[in-house]
Tab-separated table of C-alpha atoms and ligand atoms in Angstrom:
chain	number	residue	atom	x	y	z
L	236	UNK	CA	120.611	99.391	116.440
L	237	UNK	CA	123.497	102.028	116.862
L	238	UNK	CA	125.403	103.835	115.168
L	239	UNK	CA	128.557	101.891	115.367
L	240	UNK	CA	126.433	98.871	114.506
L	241	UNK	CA	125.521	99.999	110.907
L	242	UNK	CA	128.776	99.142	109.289
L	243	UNK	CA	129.354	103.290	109.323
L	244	UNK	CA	133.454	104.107	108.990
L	245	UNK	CA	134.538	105.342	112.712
L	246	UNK	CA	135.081	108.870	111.198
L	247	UNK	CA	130.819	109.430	110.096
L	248	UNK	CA	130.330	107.445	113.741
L	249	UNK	CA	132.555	109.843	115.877
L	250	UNK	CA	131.355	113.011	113.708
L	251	UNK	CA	127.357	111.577	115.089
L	252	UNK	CA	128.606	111.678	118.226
L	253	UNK	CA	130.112	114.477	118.283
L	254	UNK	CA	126.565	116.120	117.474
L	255	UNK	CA	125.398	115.027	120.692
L	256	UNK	CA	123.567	112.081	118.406
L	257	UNK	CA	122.906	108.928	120.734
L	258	UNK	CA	120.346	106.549	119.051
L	259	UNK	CA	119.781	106.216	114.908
L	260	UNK	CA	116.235	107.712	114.317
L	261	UNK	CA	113.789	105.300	112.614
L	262	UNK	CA	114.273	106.446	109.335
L	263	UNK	CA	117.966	106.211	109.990
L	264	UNK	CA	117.844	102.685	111.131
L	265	UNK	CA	116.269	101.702	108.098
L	266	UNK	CA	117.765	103.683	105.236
L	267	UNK	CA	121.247	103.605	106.391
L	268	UNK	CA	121.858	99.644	106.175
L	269	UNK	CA	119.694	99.600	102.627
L	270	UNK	CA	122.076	102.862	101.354
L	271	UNK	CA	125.098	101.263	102.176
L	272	UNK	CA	124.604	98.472	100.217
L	273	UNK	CA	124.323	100.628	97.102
L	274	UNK	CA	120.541	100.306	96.647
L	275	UNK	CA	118.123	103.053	95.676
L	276	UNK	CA	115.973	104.090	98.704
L	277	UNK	CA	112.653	105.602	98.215
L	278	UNK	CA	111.823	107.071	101.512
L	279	UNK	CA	108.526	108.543	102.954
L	280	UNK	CA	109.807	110.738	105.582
L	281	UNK	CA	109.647	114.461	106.191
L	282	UNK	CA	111.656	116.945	107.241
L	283	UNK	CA	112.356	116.401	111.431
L	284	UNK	CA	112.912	112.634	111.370
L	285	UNK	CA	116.428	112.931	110.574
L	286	UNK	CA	116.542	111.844	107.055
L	287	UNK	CA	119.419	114.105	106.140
L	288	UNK	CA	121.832	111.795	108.217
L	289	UNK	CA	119.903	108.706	106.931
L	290	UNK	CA	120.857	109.746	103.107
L	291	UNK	CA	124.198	112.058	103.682
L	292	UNK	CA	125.834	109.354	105.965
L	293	UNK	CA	126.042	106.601	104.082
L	294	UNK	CA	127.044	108.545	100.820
L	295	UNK	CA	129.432	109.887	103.277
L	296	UNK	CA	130.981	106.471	103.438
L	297	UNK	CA	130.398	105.717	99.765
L	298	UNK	CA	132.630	108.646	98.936
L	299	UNK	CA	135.774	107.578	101.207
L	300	UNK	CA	139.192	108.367	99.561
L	301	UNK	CA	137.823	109.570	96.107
L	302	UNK	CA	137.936	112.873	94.455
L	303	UNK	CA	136.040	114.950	92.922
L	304	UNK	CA	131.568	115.608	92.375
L	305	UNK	CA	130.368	112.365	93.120
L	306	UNK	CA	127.041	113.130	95.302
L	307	UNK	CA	124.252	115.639	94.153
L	308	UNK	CA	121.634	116.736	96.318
L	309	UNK	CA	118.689	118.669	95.288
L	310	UNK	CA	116.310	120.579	97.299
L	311	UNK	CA	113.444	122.665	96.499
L	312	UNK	CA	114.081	125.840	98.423
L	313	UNK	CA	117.633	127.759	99.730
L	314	UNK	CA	116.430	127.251	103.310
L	315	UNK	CA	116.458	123.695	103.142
L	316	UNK	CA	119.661	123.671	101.149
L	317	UNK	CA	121.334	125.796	103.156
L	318	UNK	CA	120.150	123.196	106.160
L	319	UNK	CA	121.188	120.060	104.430
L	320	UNK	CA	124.465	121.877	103.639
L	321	UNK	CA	125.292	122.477	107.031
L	322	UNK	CA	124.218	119.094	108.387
L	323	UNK	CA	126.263	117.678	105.264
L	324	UNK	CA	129.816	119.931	106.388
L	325	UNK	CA	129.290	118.833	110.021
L	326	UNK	CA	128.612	115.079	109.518
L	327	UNK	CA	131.753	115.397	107.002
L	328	UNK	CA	133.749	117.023	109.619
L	329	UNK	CA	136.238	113.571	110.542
L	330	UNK	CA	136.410	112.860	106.679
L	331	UNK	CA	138.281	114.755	103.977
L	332	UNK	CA	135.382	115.385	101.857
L	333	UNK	CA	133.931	119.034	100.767
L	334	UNK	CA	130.627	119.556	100.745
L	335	UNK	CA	129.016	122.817	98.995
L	336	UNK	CA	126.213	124.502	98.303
L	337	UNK	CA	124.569	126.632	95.161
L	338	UNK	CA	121.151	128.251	95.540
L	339	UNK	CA	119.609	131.016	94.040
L	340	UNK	CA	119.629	134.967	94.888
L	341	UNK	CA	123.378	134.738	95.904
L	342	UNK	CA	126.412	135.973	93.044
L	343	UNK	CA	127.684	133.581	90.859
L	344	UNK	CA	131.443	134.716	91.611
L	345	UNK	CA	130.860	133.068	94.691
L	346	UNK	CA	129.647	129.970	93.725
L	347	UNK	CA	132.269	129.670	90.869
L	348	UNK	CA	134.968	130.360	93.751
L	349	UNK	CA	133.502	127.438	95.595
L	350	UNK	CA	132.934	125.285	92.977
L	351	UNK	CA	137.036	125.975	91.619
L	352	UNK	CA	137.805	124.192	94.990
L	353	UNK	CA	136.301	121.488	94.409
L	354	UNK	CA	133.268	119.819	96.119
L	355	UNK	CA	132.552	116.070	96.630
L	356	UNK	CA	129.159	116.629	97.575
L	357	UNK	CA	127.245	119.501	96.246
L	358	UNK	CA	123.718	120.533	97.643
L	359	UNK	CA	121.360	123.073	95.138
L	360	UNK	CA	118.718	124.122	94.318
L	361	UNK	CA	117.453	123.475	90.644
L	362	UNK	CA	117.230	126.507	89.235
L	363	UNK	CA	120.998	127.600	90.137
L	364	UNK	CA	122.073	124.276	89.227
L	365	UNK	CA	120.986	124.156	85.691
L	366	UNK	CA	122.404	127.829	85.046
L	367	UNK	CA	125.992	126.019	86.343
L	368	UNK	CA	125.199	123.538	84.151
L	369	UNK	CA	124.802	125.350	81.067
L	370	UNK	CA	127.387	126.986	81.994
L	371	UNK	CA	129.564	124.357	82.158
L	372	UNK	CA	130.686	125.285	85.721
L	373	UNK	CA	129.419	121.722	87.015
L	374	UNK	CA	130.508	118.502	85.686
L	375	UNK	CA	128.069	115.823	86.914
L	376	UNK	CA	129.512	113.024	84.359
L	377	UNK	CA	131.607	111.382	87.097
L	378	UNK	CA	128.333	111.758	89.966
L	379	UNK	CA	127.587	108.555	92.158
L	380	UNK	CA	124.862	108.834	94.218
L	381	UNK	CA	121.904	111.465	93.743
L	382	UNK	CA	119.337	112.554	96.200
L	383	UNK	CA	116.289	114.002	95.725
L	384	UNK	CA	114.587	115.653	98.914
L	385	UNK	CA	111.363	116.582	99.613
L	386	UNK	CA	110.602	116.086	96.123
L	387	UNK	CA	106.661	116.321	96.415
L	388	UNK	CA	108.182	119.905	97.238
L	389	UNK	CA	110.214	120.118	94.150
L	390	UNK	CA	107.052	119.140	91.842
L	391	UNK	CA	104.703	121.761	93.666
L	392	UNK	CA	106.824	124.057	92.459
L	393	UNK	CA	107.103	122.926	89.027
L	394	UNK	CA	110.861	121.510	88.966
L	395	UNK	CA	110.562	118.726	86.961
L	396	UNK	CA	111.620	119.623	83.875
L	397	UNK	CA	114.805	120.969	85.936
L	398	UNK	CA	114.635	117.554	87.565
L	399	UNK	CA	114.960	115.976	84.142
L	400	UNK	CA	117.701	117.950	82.727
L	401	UNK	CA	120.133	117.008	85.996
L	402	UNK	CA	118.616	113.296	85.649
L	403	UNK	CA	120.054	113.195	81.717
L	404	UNK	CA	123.431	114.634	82.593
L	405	UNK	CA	123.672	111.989	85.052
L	406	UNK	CA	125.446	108.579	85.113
L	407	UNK	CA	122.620	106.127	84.170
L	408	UNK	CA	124.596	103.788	86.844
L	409	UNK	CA	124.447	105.286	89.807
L	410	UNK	CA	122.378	105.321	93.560
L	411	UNK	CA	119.139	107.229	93.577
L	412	UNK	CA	117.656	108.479	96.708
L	413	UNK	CA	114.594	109.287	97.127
L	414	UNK	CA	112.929	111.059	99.917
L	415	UNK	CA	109.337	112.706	100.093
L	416	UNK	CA	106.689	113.523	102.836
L	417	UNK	CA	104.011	112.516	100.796
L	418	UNK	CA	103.461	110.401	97.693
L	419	UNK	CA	101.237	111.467	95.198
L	420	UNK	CA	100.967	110.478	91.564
L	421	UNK	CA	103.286	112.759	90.040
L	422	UNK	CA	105.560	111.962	93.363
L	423	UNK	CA	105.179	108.610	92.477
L	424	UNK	CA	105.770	108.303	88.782
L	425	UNK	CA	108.502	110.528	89.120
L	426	UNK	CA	110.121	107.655	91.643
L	427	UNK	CA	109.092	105.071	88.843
L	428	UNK	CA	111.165	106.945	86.342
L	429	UNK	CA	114.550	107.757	88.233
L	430	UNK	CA	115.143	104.898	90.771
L	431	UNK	CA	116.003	101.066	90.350
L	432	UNK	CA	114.822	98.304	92.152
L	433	UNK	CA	114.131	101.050	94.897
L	434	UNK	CA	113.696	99.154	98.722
L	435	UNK	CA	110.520	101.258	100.204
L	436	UNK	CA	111.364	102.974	103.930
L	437	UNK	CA	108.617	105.150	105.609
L	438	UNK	CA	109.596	106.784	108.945
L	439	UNK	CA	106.439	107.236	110.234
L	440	UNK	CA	102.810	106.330	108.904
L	441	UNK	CA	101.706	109.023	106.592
L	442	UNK	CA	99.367	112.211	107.923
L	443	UNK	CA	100.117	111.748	111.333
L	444	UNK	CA	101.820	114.284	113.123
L	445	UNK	CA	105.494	114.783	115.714
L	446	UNK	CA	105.077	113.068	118.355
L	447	UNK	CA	105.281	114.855	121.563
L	448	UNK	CA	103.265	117.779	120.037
L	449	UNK	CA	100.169	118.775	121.927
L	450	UNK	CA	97.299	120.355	119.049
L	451	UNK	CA	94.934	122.671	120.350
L	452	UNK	CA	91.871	124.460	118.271
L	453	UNK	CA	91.180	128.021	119.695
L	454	UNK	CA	87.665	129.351	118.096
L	455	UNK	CA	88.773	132.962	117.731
L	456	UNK	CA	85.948	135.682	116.035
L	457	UNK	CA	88.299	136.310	112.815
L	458	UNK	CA	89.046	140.280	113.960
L	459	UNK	CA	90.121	139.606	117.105
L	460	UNK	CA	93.029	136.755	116.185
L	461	UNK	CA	95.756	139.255	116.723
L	462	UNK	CA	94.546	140.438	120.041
L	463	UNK	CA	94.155	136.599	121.107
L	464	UNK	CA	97.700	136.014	119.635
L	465	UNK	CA	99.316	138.844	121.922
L	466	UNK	CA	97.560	137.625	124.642
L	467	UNK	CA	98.915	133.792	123.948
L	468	UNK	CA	102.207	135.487	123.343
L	469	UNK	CA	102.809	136.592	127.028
L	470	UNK	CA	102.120	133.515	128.639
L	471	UNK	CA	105.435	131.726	130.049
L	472	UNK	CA	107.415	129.527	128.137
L	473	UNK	CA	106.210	130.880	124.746
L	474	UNK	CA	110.088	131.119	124.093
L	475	UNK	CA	110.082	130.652	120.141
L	476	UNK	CA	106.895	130.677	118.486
L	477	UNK	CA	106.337	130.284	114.997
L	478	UNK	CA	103.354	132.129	113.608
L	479	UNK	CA	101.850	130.492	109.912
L	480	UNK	CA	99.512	132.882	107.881
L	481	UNK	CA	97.519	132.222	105.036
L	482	UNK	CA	98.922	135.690	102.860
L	483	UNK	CA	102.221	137.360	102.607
L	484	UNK	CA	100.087	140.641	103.313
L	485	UNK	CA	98.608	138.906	106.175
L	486	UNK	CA	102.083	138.199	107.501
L	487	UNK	CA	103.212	141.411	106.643
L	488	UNK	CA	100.323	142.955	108.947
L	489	UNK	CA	100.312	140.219	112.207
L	490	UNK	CA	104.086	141.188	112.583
L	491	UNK	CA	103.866	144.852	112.225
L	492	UNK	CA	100.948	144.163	114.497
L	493	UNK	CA	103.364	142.081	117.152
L	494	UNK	CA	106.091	144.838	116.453
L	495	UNK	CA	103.450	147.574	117.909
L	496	UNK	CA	102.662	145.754	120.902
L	497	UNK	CA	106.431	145.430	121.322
L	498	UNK	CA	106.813	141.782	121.200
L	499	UNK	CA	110.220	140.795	119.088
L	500	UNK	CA	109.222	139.761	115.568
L	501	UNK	CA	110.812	138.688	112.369
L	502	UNK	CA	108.770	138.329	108.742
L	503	UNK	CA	109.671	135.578	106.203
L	504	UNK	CA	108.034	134.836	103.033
L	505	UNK	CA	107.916	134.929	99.130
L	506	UNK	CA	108.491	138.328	98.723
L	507	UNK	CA	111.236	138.914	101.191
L	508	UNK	CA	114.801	138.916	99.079
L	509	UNK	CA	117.409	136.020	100.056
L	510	UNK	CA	119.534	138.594	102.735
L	511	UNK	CA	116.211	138.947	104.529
L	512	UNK	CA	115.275	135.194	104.555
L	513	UNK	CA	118.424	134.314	106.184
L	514	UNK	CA	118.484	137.333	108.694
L	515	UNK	CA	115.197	136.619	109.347
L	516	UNK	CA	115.751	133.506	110.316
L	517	UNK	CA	119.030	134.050	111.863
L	518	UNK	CA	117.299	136.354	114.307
L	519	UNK	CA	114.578	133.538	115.040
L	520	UNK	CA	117.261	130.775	115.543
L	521	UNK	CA	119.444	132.638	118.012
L	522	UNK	CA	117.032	133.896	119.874
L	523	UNK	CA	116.874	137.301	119.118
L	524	UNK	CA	112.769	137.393	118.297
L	525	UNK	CA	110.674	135.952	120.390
L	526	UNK	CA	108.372	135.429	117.210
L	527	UNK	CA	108.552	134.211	113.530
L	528	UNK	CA	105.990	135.338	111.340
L	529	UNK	CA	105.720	132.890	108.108
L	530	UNK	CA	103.712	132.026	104.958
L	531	UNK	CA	103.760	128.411	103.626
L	532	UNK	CA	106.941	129.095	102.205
L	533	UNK	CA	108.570	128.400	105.663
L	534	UNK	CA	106.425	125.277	105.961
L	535	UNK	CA	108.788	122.824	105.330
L	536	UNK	CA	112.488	122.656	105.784
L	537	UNK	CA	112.637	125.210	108.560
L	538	UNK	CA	114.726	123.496	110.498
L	539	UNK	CA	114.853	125.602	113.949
L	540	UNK	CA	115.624	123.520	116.954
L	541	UNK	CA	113.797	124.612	120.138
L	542	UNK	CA	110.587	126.018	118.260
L	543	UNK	CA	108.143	125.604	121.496
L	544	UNK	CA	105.239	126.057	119.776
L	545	UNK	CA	103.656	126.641	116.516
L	546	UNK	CA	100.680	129.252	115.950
L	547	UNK	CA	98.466	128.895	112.770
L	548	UNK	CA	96.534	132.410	112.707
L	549	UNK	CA	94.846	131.103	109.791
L	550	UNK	CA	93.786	127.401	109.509
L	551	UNK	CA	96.146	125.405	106.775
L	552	UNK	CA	93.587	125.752	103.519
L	553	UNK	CA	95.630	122.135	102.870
L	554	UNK	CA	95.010	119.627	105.568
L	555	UNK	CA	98.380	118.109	104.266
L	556	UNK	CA	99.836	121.894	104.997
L	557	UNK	CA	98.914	120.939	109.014
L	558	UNK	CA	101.127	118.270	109.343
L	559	UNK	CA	103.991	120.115	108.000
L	560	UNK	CA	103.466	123.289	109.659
L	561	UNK	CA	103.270	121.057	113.085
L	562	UNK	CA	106.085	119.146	112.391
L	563	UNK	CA	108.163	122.666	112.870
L	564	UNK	CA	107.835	121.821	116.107
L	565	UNK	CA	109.280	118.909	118.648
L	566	UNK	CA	111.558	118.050	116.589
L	567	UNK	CA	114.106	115.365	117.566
L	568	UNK	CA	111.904	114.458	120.565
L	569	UNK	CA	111.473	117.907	122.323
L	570	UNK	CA	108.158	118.695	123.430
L	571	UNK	CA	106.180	121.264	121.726
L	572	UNK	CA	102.714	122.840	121.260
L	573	UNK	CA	100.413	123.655	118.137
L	574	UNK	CA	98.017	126.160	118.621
L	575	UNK	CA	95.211	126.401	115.613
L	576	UNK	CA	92.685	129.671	115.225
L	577	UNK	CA	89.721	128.242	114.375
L	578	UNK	CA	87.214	131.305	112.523
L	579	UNK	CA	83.662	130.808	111.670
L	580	UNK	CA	84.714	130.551	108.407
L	581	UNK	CA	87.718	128.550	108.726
L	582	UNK	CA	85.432	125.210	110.770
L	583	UNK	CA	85.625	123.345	107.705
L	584	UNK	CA	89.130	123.364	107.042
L	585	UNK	CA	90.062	122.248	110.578
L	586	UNK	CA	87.734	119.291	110.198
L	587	UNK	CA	89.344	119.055	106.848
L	588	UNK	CA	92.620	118.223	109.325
L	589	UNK	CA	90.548	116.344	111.458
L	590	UNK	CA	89.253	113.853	109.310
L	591	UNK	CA	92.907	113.328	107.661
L	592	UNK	CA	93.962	112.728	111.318
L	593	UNK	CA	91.320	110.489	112.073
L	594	UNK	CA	90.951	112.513	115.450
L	595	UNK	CA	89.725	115.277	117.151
L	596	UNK	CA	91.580	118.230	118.230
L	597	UNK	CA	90.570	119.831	121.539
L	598	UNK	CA	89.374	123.347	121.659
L	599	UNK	CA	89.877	125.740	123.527
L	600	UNK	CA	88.145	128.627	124.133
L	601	UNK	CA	88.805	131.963	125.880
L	602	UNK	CA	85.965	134.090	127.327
L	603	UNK	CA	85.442	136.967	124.466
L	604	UNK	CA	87.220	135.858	121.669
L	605	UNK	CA	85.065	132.603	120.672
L	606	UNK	CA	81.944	132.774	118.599
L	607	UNK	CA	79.703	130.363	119.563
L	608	UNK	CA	81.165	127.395	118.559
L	609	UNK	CA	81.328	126.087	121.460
L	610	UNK	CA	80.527	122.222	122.114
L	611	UNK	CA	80.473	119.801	125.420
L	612	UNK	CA	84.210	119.379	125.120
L	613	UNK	CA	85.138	122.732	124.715
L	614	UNK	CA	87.686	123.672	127.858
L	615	UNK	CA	87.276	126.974	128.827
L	616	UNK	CA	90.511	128.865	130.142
L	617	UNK	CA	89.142	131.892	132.747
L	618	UNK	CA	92.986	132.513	132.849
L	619	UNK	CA	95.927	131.404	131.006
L	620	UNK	CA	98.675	131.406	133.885
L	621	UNK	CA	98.562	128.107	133.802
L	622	UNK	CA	100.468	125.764	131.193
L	623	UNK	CA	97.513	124.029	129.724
L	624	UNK	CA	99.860	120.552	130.386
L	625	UNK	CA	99.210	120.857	134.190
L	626	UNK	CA	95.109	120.795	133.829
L	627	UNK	CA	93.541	117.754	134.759
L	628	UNK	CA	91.261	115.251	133.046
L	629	UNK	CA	88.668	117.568	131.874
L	630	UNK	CA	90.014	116.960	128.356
L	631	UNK	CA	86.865	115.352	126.325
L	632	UNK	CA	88.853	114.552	123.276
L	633	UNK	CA	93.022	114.696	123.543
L	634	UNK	CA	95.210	115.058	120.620
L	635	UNK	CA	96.187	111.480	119.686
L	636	UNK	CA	92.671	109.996	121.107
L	637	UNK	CA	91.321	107.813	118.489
L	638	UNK	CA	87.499	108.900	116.965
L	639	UNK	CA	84.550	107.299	118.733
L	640	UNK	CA	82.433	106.055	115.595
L	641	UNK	CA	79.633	108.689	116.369
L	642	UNK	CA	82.810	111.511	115.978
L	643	UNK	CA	84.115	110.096	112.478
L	644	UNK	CA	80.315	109.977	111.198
L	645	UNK	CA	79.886	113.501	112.361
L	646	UNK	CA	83.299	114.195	110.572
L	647	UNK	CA	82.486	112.578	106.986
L	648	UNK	CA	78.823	114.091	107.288
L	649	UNK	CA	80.392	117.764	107.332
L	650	UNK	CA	83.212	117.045	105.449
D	59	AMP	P1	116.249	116.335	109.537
D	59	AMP	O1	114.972	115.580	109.453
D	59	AMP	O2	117.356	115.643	108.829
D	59	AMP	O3	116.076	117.749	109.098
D	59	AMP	O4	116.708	116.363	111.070
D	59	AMP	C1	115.965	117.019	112.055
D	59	AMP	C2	116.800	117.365	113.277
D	59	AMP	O5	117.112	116.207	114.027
D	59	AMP	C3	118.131	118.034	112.963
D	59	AMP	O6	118.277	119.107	113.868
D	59	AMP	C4	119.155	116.969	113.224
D	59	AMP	O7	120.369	117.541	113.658
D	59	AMP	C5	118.504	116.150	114.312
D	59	AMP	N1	118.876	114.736	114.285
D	59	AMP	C6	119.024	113.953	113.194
D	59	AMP	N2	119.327	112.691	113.542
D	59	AMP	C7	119.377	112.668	114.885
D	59	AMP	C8	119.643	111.630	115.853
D	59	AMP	N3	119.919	110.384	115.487
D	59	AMP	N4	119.630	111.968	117.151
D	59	AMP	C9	119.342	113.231	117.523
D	59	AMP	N5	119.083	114.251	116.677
D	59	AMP	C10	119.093	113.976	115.369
């Protein structure tokens, strides 16, 4: 299906276009039809798969030639906000409609200044939004279509009694969408309680990760992952790497670390202020560092297009966590690399990821840095000036190669 095929007004199709947009993604294909009909959509999808199109498009269209709030979305975090914002005000760019944006750590004046314009679709994050609210600075009594995103997010970090206070000041009629990566109970129930007659749409089976993205496992002795890191850092085509650590101290030290060696290097995570996120990430996105240094807080909804690869100096404690900190990478079908340290200590949790797979990722191992961990399919690397794409067949177990029954048993015995 196309664009121009979806029943889409020529005004959200030319604004696609103009994004250089050619083909709907999956989740597009699927939601878009469903949304335009007015039903709730409950969408497994995460962040990457284009689901801000497949939910701001059609309310887009639903909007056409009326005034005023009529479209909510809520986020869990200003970076993904301040994302779906931005896609929102460019796929709105044909159409007369205002879309706006309220998130925490910014001044109110600013948001009221916005808000006196007048927005027809408004993007926030709870927290701010409820303060308008009780303010009486947003008026969601006249609100069509709500959307949720990421909500698993928005539960982890204990938003649903904010979730419940929007829900009651909203029209009981209206459209719900609903989009998370991953459905747990509390996911789930939540979905029971706000949508209607919801029409299910997953955009890709759940726990696997981008396509295109090559996963290696480098067995690193736990004091020498910085040294290993610098030494992955010079290789060519490391253009715009983004480095996941366990701790905000441990982030704190691998970039002052990076910094020393003189590599280009920006720090995000929960302790860094809102001016820092955003210059932070500023830097990262135009190209100014070479290197992003992030806790989980940057897992999801970092949209940064051209990450080439994606380091995790500590393995994900959550296998969950590894599919989201991959997915930062090939996004919209560019190519991209994962790159896991694997410490004695940290074996488990990478066959943690493993068996959530259901396959083995490859490791490899540099002379010095390993610790013994080494197994028949290990592929040594001598050198690194060669991108490990180009090496041939000596690969015992690829990323994406289904288990051999002997490798899952030896998985779920560990595990
Ligand atoms: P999202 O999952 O909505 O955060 O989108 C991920 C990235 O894919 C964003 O950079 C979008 O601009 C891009 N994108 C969304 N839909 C398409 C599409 N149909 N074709 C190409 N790129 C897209």
């Amino acid at each position: 299906m196309r664009f121009d095929e979806m029943g889409l007004a020529p005004e959200v199709v030319q604004a696609v276009k103009e994004l250089g947009y050619e083909h709907p993604t999956p989740i597009q294909s699927m939601a878009i039809p469903i949304a335009l009909e007015g039903k709730d959509v409950l969408g497994k999808a995460q962040t990457g798969t284009g689901k801000t199109a497949a939910f701001m498009l059609p309310t887009l269209q639903r909007l056409r030639g009326k005034e005023g709030l009529r479209a909510l979305v809520l986020c869990p975090t200003r970076e993904l906000a301040i994302q779906v914002y931005e896609s929102g005000r460019d796929y709105a760019r044909g159409s007369e409609l205002f879309v706006g944006v309220l998130y925490g750590g910014t001044s109110v004046e600013k948001d009221l200044r916005g808000l006196r314009a007048g927005y027809d679709v408004l993007v926030a994050t709870p927290g701010r939004l409820i303060d308008h609210l009780e303010r009486g600075n947003v008026d969601l009594s006249q609100l069509e279509v709500l959307v949720l995103d990421e909500a698993d997010r928005m539960l982890d970090m204990g938003f649903r009694p904010q979730i419940n206070e929007v829900i009651r000041r909203c029209p009981k009629v209206r459209q719900t969408l609903f989009f998370s990566a991953t459905m747990p109970n509390d996911v789930k129930s939540l979905a029971y309680d706000i949508l209607r007659d919801p029409v299910t749409v997953e955009a890709a089976p759940q726990k696997t990760t981008a396509d295109g993205v090559d996963q290696f496992v480098y067995p690193v002795q736990e004091s020498k992952k910085t040294e290993l890191l610098i030494k992955l850092l010079q290789r060519p085509g490391m253009d715009s790497v983004l480095v996941f650590t366990r701790t905000k101290f441990g982030a704190d030290r691998v970039s002052g670390q990076l910094g020393r060696a003189g590599i280009k290097v920006e720090v995000m995570h929960g302790d860094r202020n809102m001016q820092q996120r955003v210059r932070a990430l500023d830097a990262f996105r135009d190209g100014e560092v070479q290197v992003l240094v992030a806790t989980d807080v940057a897992q999801r909804g970092l949209d940064v297009e051209g990450i080439s690869h994606v380091i995790n100096y500590d393995a994900p404690q959550d296998p969950e966590g590894y599919v989201h900190r991959v997915g930062r990478t090939a996004r919209a079908g560019a190519k991209g690399e994962a790159i896991t340290f694997m410490s004695g200590g940290e074996m488990g949790d990478v066959r943690a990821v493993e068996f959530l797979l259901g396959y083995r990722l490859p490791r490899v191992e540099l002379p010095g840095f390993g610790f013994g961990s080494a197994t028949e399919e290990t592929i040594y690397t001598p050198e690194l000036k060669q991108p490990r794409g180009k090496r041939s067949g000596r690969m015992g177990a690829r990323s994406g190669a289904a288990l051999t029954p002997e490798q899952l048993q030896e998985l779920l015995n560990v595990s």
